[in-house]
Short mmCIF file of C-alpha atoms and ligand atoms in Angstrom, two decimals:
data_model
loop_
_atom_site.label_atom_id
_atom_site.label_comp_id
_atom_site.label_asym_id
_atom_site.label_seq_id
_atom_site.Cartn_x
_atom_site.Cartn_y
_atom_site.Cartn_z
CA MET P 1 49.76 48.14 -104.75
CA ALA P 2 50.66 46.76 -101.34
CA ARG P 3 47.78 45.87 -99.09
CA VAL P 4 48.71 46.97 -95.59
CA LEU P 5 47.09 45.66 -92.47
CA PHE P 6 47.84 48.24 -89.80
CA LEU P 7 47.46 46.99 -86.20
CA GLY P 8 46.32 49.88 -84.05
CA GLY P 9 45.56 50.45 -80.41
CA LEU P 10 47.19 51.64 -77.23
CA GLY P 11 50.34 49.71 -76.27
CA ARG P 12 49.85 46.64 -74.04
CA SER P 13 46.59 45.79 -75.77
CA GLY P 14 47.89 42.60 -77.38
CA THR P 15 48.90 43.89 -80.82
CA THR P 16 52.20 41.98 -80.80
CA LEU P 17 50.40 38.72 -80.11
CA VAL P 18 47.96 39.42 -82.93
CA GLU P 19 50.84 40.29 -85.21
CA ARG P 20 52.80 37.15 -84.41
CA LEU P 21 49.84 34.90 -85.15
CA LEU P 22 48.92 36.77 -88.33
CA GLY P 23 52.53 36.47 -89.48
CA GLU P 24 52.18 32.68 -89.52
CA LEU P 25 49.44 32.77 -92.16
CA PRO P 26 50.50 32.04 -95.73
CA GLY P 27 50.58 35.24 -97.79
CA VAL P 28 51.27 37.49 -94.79
CA CYS P 29 54.50 39.31 -94.03
CA ALA P 30 54.69 40.95 -90.60
CA LEU P 31 57.14 43.83 -90.23
CA GLY P 32 56.79 44.74 -86.55
CA GLU P 33 56.43 48.36 -85.46
CA VAL P 34 57.75 50.20 -88.48
CA VAL P 35 57.29 53.52 -86.65
CA HIS P 36 60.35 52.66 -84.52
CA LEU P 37 62.53 51.42 -87.40
CA TRP P 38 64.09 54.81 -88.10
CA GLN P 39 65.59 55.26 -84.65
CA ARG P 40 65.98 51.75 -83.24
CA ASP P 41 67.10 50.02 -86.41
CA LEU P 42 68.65 52.59 -88.73
CA ARG P 43 70.31 54.60 -85.95
CA ASP P 44 70.80 52.10 -83.12
CA ASP P 45 71.08 48.89 -85.16
CA GLU P 46 68.96 46.92 -82.65
CA ARG P 47 68.04 43.29 -83.22
CA CYS P 48 65.53 42.10 -85.77
CA GLY P 49 63.02 39.41 -84.70
CA CYS P 50 65.30 36.88 -86.46
CA GLY P 51 68.02 37.64 -83.90
CA ALA P 52 70.44 39.39 -86.25
CA ARG P 53 71.34 43.02 -85.93
CA PHE P 54 69.18 45.05 -88.30
CA SER P 55 72.14 45.79 -90.56
CA GLY P 56 72.94 42.08 -90.70
CA CYS P 57 69.44 40.85 -91.60
CA GLY P 58 69.18 39.79 -95.23
CA PHE P 59 65.44 40.42 -95.43
CA TRP P 60 65.73 44.04 -94.32
CA ARG P 61 68.81 44.61 -96.45
CA ARG P 62 66.81 43.64 -99.54
CA VAL P 63 63.89 45.81 -98.46
CA GLY P 64 66.18 48.79 -97.97
CA ALA P 65 67.84 48.26 -101.33
CA LEU P 66 64.53 48.18 -103.12
CA ALA P 67 62.86 50.99 -101.19
CA PHE P 68 65.67 53.52 -100.97
CA ASN P 69 68.60 52.12 -102.93
CA GLY P 70 70.05 51.23 -99.55
CA TRP P 71 69.19 52.41 -96.02
CA HIS P 72 72.12 54.86 -96.07
CA ASN P 73 70.02 57.01 -98.41
CA VAL P 74 67.36 57.55 -95.73
CA ASP P 75 67.70 60.92 -93.98
CA VAL P 76 66.64 59.89 -90.47
CA ASP P 77 66.73 63.49 -89.22
CA ARG P 78 64.22 64.37 -91.94
CA VAL P 79 61.97 61.45 -90.95
CA HIS P 80 62.09 62.57 -87.32
CA TYR P 81 61.37 66.15 -88.31
CA LEU P 82 58.34 65.00 -90.34
CA ARG P 83 57.15 62.72 -87.51
CA ASP P 84 57.21 65.65 -85.08
CA ALA P 85 55.49 67.89 -87.62
CA VAL P 86 52.62 65.57 -88.58
CA GLU P 87 52.47 62.35 -86.54
CA ARG P 88 51.18 63.61 -83.23
CA THR P 89 47.97 62.77 -81.43
CA ARG P 90 47.14 66.46 -81.23
CA HIS P 91 47.20 66.67 -85.06
CA ILE P 92 44.54 63.98 -85.47
CA PRO P 93 41.54 66.36 -85.54
CA ARG P 94 43.23 68.31 -88.36
CA LEU P 95 44.24 65.15 -90.24
CA ALA P 96 40.74 63.80 -89.89
CA THR P 97 38.92 66.88 -91.14
CA ALA P 98 41.30 68.22 -93.80
CA VAL P 99 40.15 68.12 -97.43
CA GLU P 100 43.74 67.86 -98.59
CA ALA P 101 46.72 66.99 -96.41
CA PRO P 102 49.80 69.23 -96.23
CA GLU P 103 52.76 68.19 -98.39
CA GLU P 104 54.66 67.02 -95.29
CA VAL P 105 51.99 64.42 -94.57
CA HIS P 106 52.45 62.93 -98.04
CA GLU P 107 56.23 63.04 -97.70
CA TYR P 108 56.13 61.27 -94.35
CA ALA P 109 53.63 58.66 -95.59
CA GLU P 110 55.88 57.94 -98.57
CA TYR P 111 58.70 56.70 -96.32
CA TYR P 112 56.30 54.06 -95.04
CA SER P 113 54.68 53.20 -98.38
CA ARG P 114 58.12 52.57 -99.89
CA ILE P 115 58.91 50.10 -97.14
CA TYR P 116 55.56 48.36 -97.51
CA SER P 117 55.90 48.10 -101.31
CA ALA P 118 59.45 46.77 -101.07
CA ALA P 119 58.47 44.24 -98.38
CA HIS P 120 55.54 43.19 -100.59
CA GLU P 121 57.96 42.51 -103.43
CA VAL P 122 60.78 40.93 -101.41
CA SER P 123 58.47 38.59 -99.44
CA GLY P 124 55.98 37.87 -102.19
CA ALA P 125 53.29 38.20 -99.52
CA ARG P 126 49.87 39.61 -100.40
CA ILE P 127 49.40 41.27 -97.04
CA ILE P 128 51.95 43.41 -95.21
CA VAL P 129 51.39 43.87 -91.49
CA ASP P 130 52.61 46.97 -89.65
CA SER P 131 51.91 46.79 -85.91
CA SER P 132 52.98 50.41 -85.23
CA LYS P 133 49.80 50.93 -83.16
CA HIS P 134 49.91 54.74 -83.19
CA SER P 135 46.58 56.22 -84.18
CA ALA P 136 48.23 59.36 -85.56
CA LEU P 137 50.28 57.26 -87.98
CA ALA P 138 47.14 55.51 -89.20
CA HIS P 139 45.62 58.94 -89.86
CA VAL P 140 48.75 59.89 -91.85
CA LEU P 141 48.71 56.67 -93.89
CA ARG P 142 45.08 57.31 -94.84
CA TRP P 143 46.43 60.00 -97.20
CA SER P 144 48.78 57.68 -99.07
CA GLY P 145 47.69 56.83 -102.59
CA GLU P 146 50.30 54.07 -102.76
CA ILE P 147 48.79 51.56 -100.33
CA ASP P 148 45.53 49.73 -99.75
CA LEU P 149 45.15 50.46 -96.03
CA ARG P 150 43.10 48.32 -93.70
CA VAL P 151 43.18 48.80 -89.95
CA VAL P 152 42.70 46.23 -87.24
CA HIS P 153 41.88 48.11 -84.06
CA VAL P 154 42.81 46.02 -81.05
CA VAL P 155 41.10 46.97 -77.80
CA ARG P 156 41.67 45.48 -74.38
CA ASP P 157 39.99 46.22 -71.08
CA ALA P 158 41.48 49.55 -69.91
CA ARG P 159 42.14 48.13 -66.47
CA GLY P 160 44.24 45.32 -67.88
CA VAL P 161 46.13 47.82 -70.03
CA ALA P 162 46.66 50.12 -67.03
CA TYR P 163 48.04 47.31 -64.91
CA SER P 164 50.42 46.25 -67.67
CA TRP P 165 51.79 49.78 -67.97
CA THR P 166 52.71 49.77 -64.26
CA LYS P 167 54.94 46.72 -64.67
CA THR P 168 58.67 46.71 -65.40
CA VAL P 169 59.59 44.99 -68.65
CA GLU P 170 63.11 44.62 -69.99
CA ARG P 171 63.89 45.28 -73.63
CA PRO P 172 66.04 42.28 -74.67
CA GLU P 173 67.08 43.93 -77.95
CA THR P 174 69.14 46.42 -75.94
CA ASP P 175 70.87 43.59 -74.06
CA GLY P 176 69.42 44.73 -70.70
CA ALA P 177 70.40 48.37 -71.09
CA GLN P 178 66.84 49.67 -71.25
CA GLN P 179 63.40 48.96 -69.91
CA MET P 180 60.07 49.65 -71.54
CA THR P 181 58.21 52.84 -70.66
CA ARG P 182 55.88 52.87 -67.66
CA TYR P 183 52.75 54.93 -67.11
CA SER P 184 50.61 55.63 -64.04
CA PRO P 185 47.05 54.21 -64.22
CA ALA P 186 45.60 57.73 -64.53
CA ARG P 187 47.87 58.53 -67.45
CA SER P 188 47.23 55.28 -69.28
CA ALA P 189 43.47 55.69 -68.78
CA LEU P 190 43.59 59.03 -70.60
CA LEU P 191 45.79 57.63 -73.35
CA TRP P 192 43.49 54.62 -73.71
CA THR P 193 40.49 56.87 -74.28
CA ALA P 194 42.26 59.20 -76.70
CA HIS P 195 43.85 56.47 -78.84
CA ASN P 196 40.75 54.33 -79.07
CA ALA P 197 38.60 57.35 -79.94
CA ALA P 198 41.07 58.21 -82.72
CA PHE P 199 40.48 54.82 -84.38
CA GLY P 200 36.73 55.37 -84.20
CA LEU P 201 37.31 58.66 -86.02
CA LEU P 202 39.38 56.90 -88.65
CA ALA P 203 36.51 54.52 -89.39
CA ARG P 204 34.17 57.48 -89.81
CA ARG P 205 36.58 58.89 -92.41
CA GLY P 206 35.96 55.89 -94.63
CA VAL P 207 39.00 53.79 -93.76
CA ALA P 208 38.29 50.06 -93.44
CA VAL P 209 38.62 49.44 -89.69
CA ARG P 210 37.88 46.15 -87.94
CA ARG P 211 37.74 46.30 -84.16
CA ILE P 212 38.70 43.22 -82.18
CA ARG P 213 38.86 42.64 -78.45
CA TYR P 214 42.04 41.14 -77.07
CA GLU P 215 40.07 38.99 -74.65
CA GLU P 216 38.06 37.38 -77.44
CA PHE P 217 41.08 36.98 -79.69
CA VAL P 218 42.93 34.96 -77.04
CA THR P 219 39.90 32.92 -76.14
CA ASP P 220 39.31 31.72 -79.71
CA PRO P 221 42.35 32.69 -81.78
CA ARG P 222 41.50 30.41 -84.72
CA ALA P 223 38.10 32.03 -85.24
CA ALA P 224 39.58 35.50 -84.68
CA LEU P 225 42.39 34.91 -87.20
CA ALA P 226 39.96 33.60 -89.79
CA ASP P 227 37.83 36.68 -89.27
CA ILE P 228 40.79 39.05 -89.69
CA ALA P 229 41.94 37.14 -92.79
CA THR P 230 38.51 37.61 -94.36
CA PHE P 231 38.68 41.32 -93.53
CA ALA P 232 42.13 41.50 -95.19
CA GLY P 233 40.88 39.69 -98.29
CA LEU P 234 43.03 36.63 -97.62
CA ASP P 235 41.83 33.09 -98.19
CA VAL P 236 42.83 30.76 -95.38
CA THR P 237 41.99 27.11 -95.00
CA PRO P 238 41.46 25.36 -91.64
CA ALA P 239 44.86 23.69 -92.21
CA ASP P 240 46.50 27.13 -92.42
CA LEU P 241 45.38 27.67 -88.83
CA ASP P 242 46.76 24.38 -87.52
CA PHE P 243 49.74 26.15 -85.96
CA VAL P 244 47.19 27.20 -83.32
CA HIS P 245 45.99 24.29 -81.23
CA ASP P 246 45.18 23.36 -77.63
CA GLY P 247 45.69 26.88 -76.28
CA GLN P 248 49.09 27.35 -77.88
CA ALA P 249 50.69 28.53 -81.08
CA ASP P 250 53.81 27.29 -82.86
CA LEU P 251 55.78 30.29 -84.04
CA ARG P 252 58.54 30.39 -86.64
CA VAL P 253 61.29 32.98 -86.95
CA GLY P 254 60.06 36.37 -88.18
CA HIS P 255 61.68 39.65 -89.20
CA SER P 256 59.82 42.03 -86.90
CA ALA P 257 61.92 45.19 -86.90
CA ALA P 258 60.85 46.61 -83.55
CA GLY P 259 58.31 46.23 -80.77
CA ASN P 260 57.38 44.11 -77.76
CA PRO P 261 59.89 41.42 -76.63
CA MET P 262 57.41 38.73 -77.75
CA ARG P 263 58.66 39.33 -81.30
CA PHE P 264 61.68 37.18 -80.40
CA THR P 265 59.61 34.17 -79.36
CA VAL P 266 60.17 31.12 -81.54
CA GLY P 267 58.50 27.76 -80.99
CA ARG P 268 55.62 27.14 -78.67
CA LEU P 269 53.75 30.11 -77.23
CA ALA P 270 50.98 29.58 -74.66
CA LEU P 271 47.84 31.53 -75.49
CA ARG P 272 46.39 32.54 -72.16
CA ARG P 273 44.20 35.48 -71.35
CA ASP P 274 46.29 37.73 -69.17
CA ASP P 275 43.88 38.68 -66.38
CA ALA P 276 46.52 39.30 -63.71
CA TRP P 277 45.15 42.81 -63.21
CA MET P 278 41.99 41.44 -61.63
CA ASP P 279 44.02 40.42 -58.59
CA ALA P 280 46.94 42.77 -58.85
CA LEU P 281 45.52 46.21 -59.74
CA PRO P 282 44.49 47.91 -56.48
CA LEU P 283 40.75 48.54 -56.17
CA ARG P 284 41.24 52.31 -55.98
CA GLN P 285 43.15 52.37 -59.26
CA ARG P 286 40.72 49.98 -60.87
CA ARG P 287 37.87 52.34 -59.99
CA LEU P 288 39.80 55.36 -61.24
CA VAL P 289 40.54 53.79 -64.61
CA GLY P 290 37.00 52.43 -64.83
CA ALA P 291 35.58 55.90 -64.21
CA VAL P 292 37.82 57.67 -66.73
CA CYS P 293 37.22 55.06 -69.43
CA ALA P 294 33.56 54.33 -68.61
CA PRO P 295 31.92 55.58 -71.83
CA MET P 296 34.18 53.59 -74.13
CA LEU P 297 34.43 50.53 -71.90
CA ARG P 298 30.66 50.39 -72.12
CA ALA P 299 30.69 50.95 -75.89
CA TYR P 300 33.13 48.06 -76.30
CA GLY P 301 31.03 45.78 -74.12
CA TYR P 302 33.22 45.58 -71.00
CA PRO P 303 31.53 45.35 -67.57
CA LEU P 304 31.98 48.58 -65.59
CA ASN P 305 31.49 47.40 -62.04
CA PRO P 306 34.83 46.25 -60.61
CA LEU P 307 32.97 43.66 -58.50
CA GLU P 308 31.51 42.11 -61.62
CA VAL P 309 34.94 41.56 -63.11
CA ALA P 310 36.71 40.64 -59.89
CA ARG P 311 37.27 36.95 -59.35
ZN1 LIG H 1 65.61 39.63 -89.69
#
């Protein structure tokens, strides 16, 4: 049975960074955001983290062959129908309280478990990482009997997340044709609260969930990685962590199928806490986000007063 480490949290919380570093550990195979594979890779043939088009990547070709007897056998319309039917934030209360999930939940989860199992076999890795982030997908995967699901819930200060969502970011895999989505601070504050609460609910349903704070992860990535490895049941030696040193990480080529542009980074990556929001997010917006997110910011140990966190 494939052991799946699902990286959850609202976008712009640092999940791609966590995934890239985890992917360097022996025995770990990082797949990127599998939730986007159906459209961006099967339909649009965007680039894999290795630089090849999805259809030209040998790793993913082998995974598709094993999982579905070839990707051409996947009915993407059906996957999208199932996603709309079951993988929605508004369905989480039902998914979390149901005694038995509807058949469509199992059918949707099986598309994912097949990919995980095939990646497990093709890579020989003990741990498969899916950084799909979506809380609703984690609630769906909870019902799969085919995987050993463990969730790493990545949280970041809501004001840093809000600032990041206001910025314009290109999507290199579309060769400049598209930019990443943007949200207003008010909108991202609401999303931040809803998504993070959903992971708290998942933990109360008996799923193994480990919460980490982006800010702490970046400050001491070696300790954080060792901690996550223990949570995942993976033995790592100090030497296994030597790719992280002096505030940087040495990254090799990966096969992340979809996600943040950082998945294309190869070589040296500087590990710096991104605190740009402290100067750049206007005080009014900082207060708004702080007020909306106050209960959970407090629960996660973030200071509420904007003056306390201002430089
Ligand atoms: Zn690839």
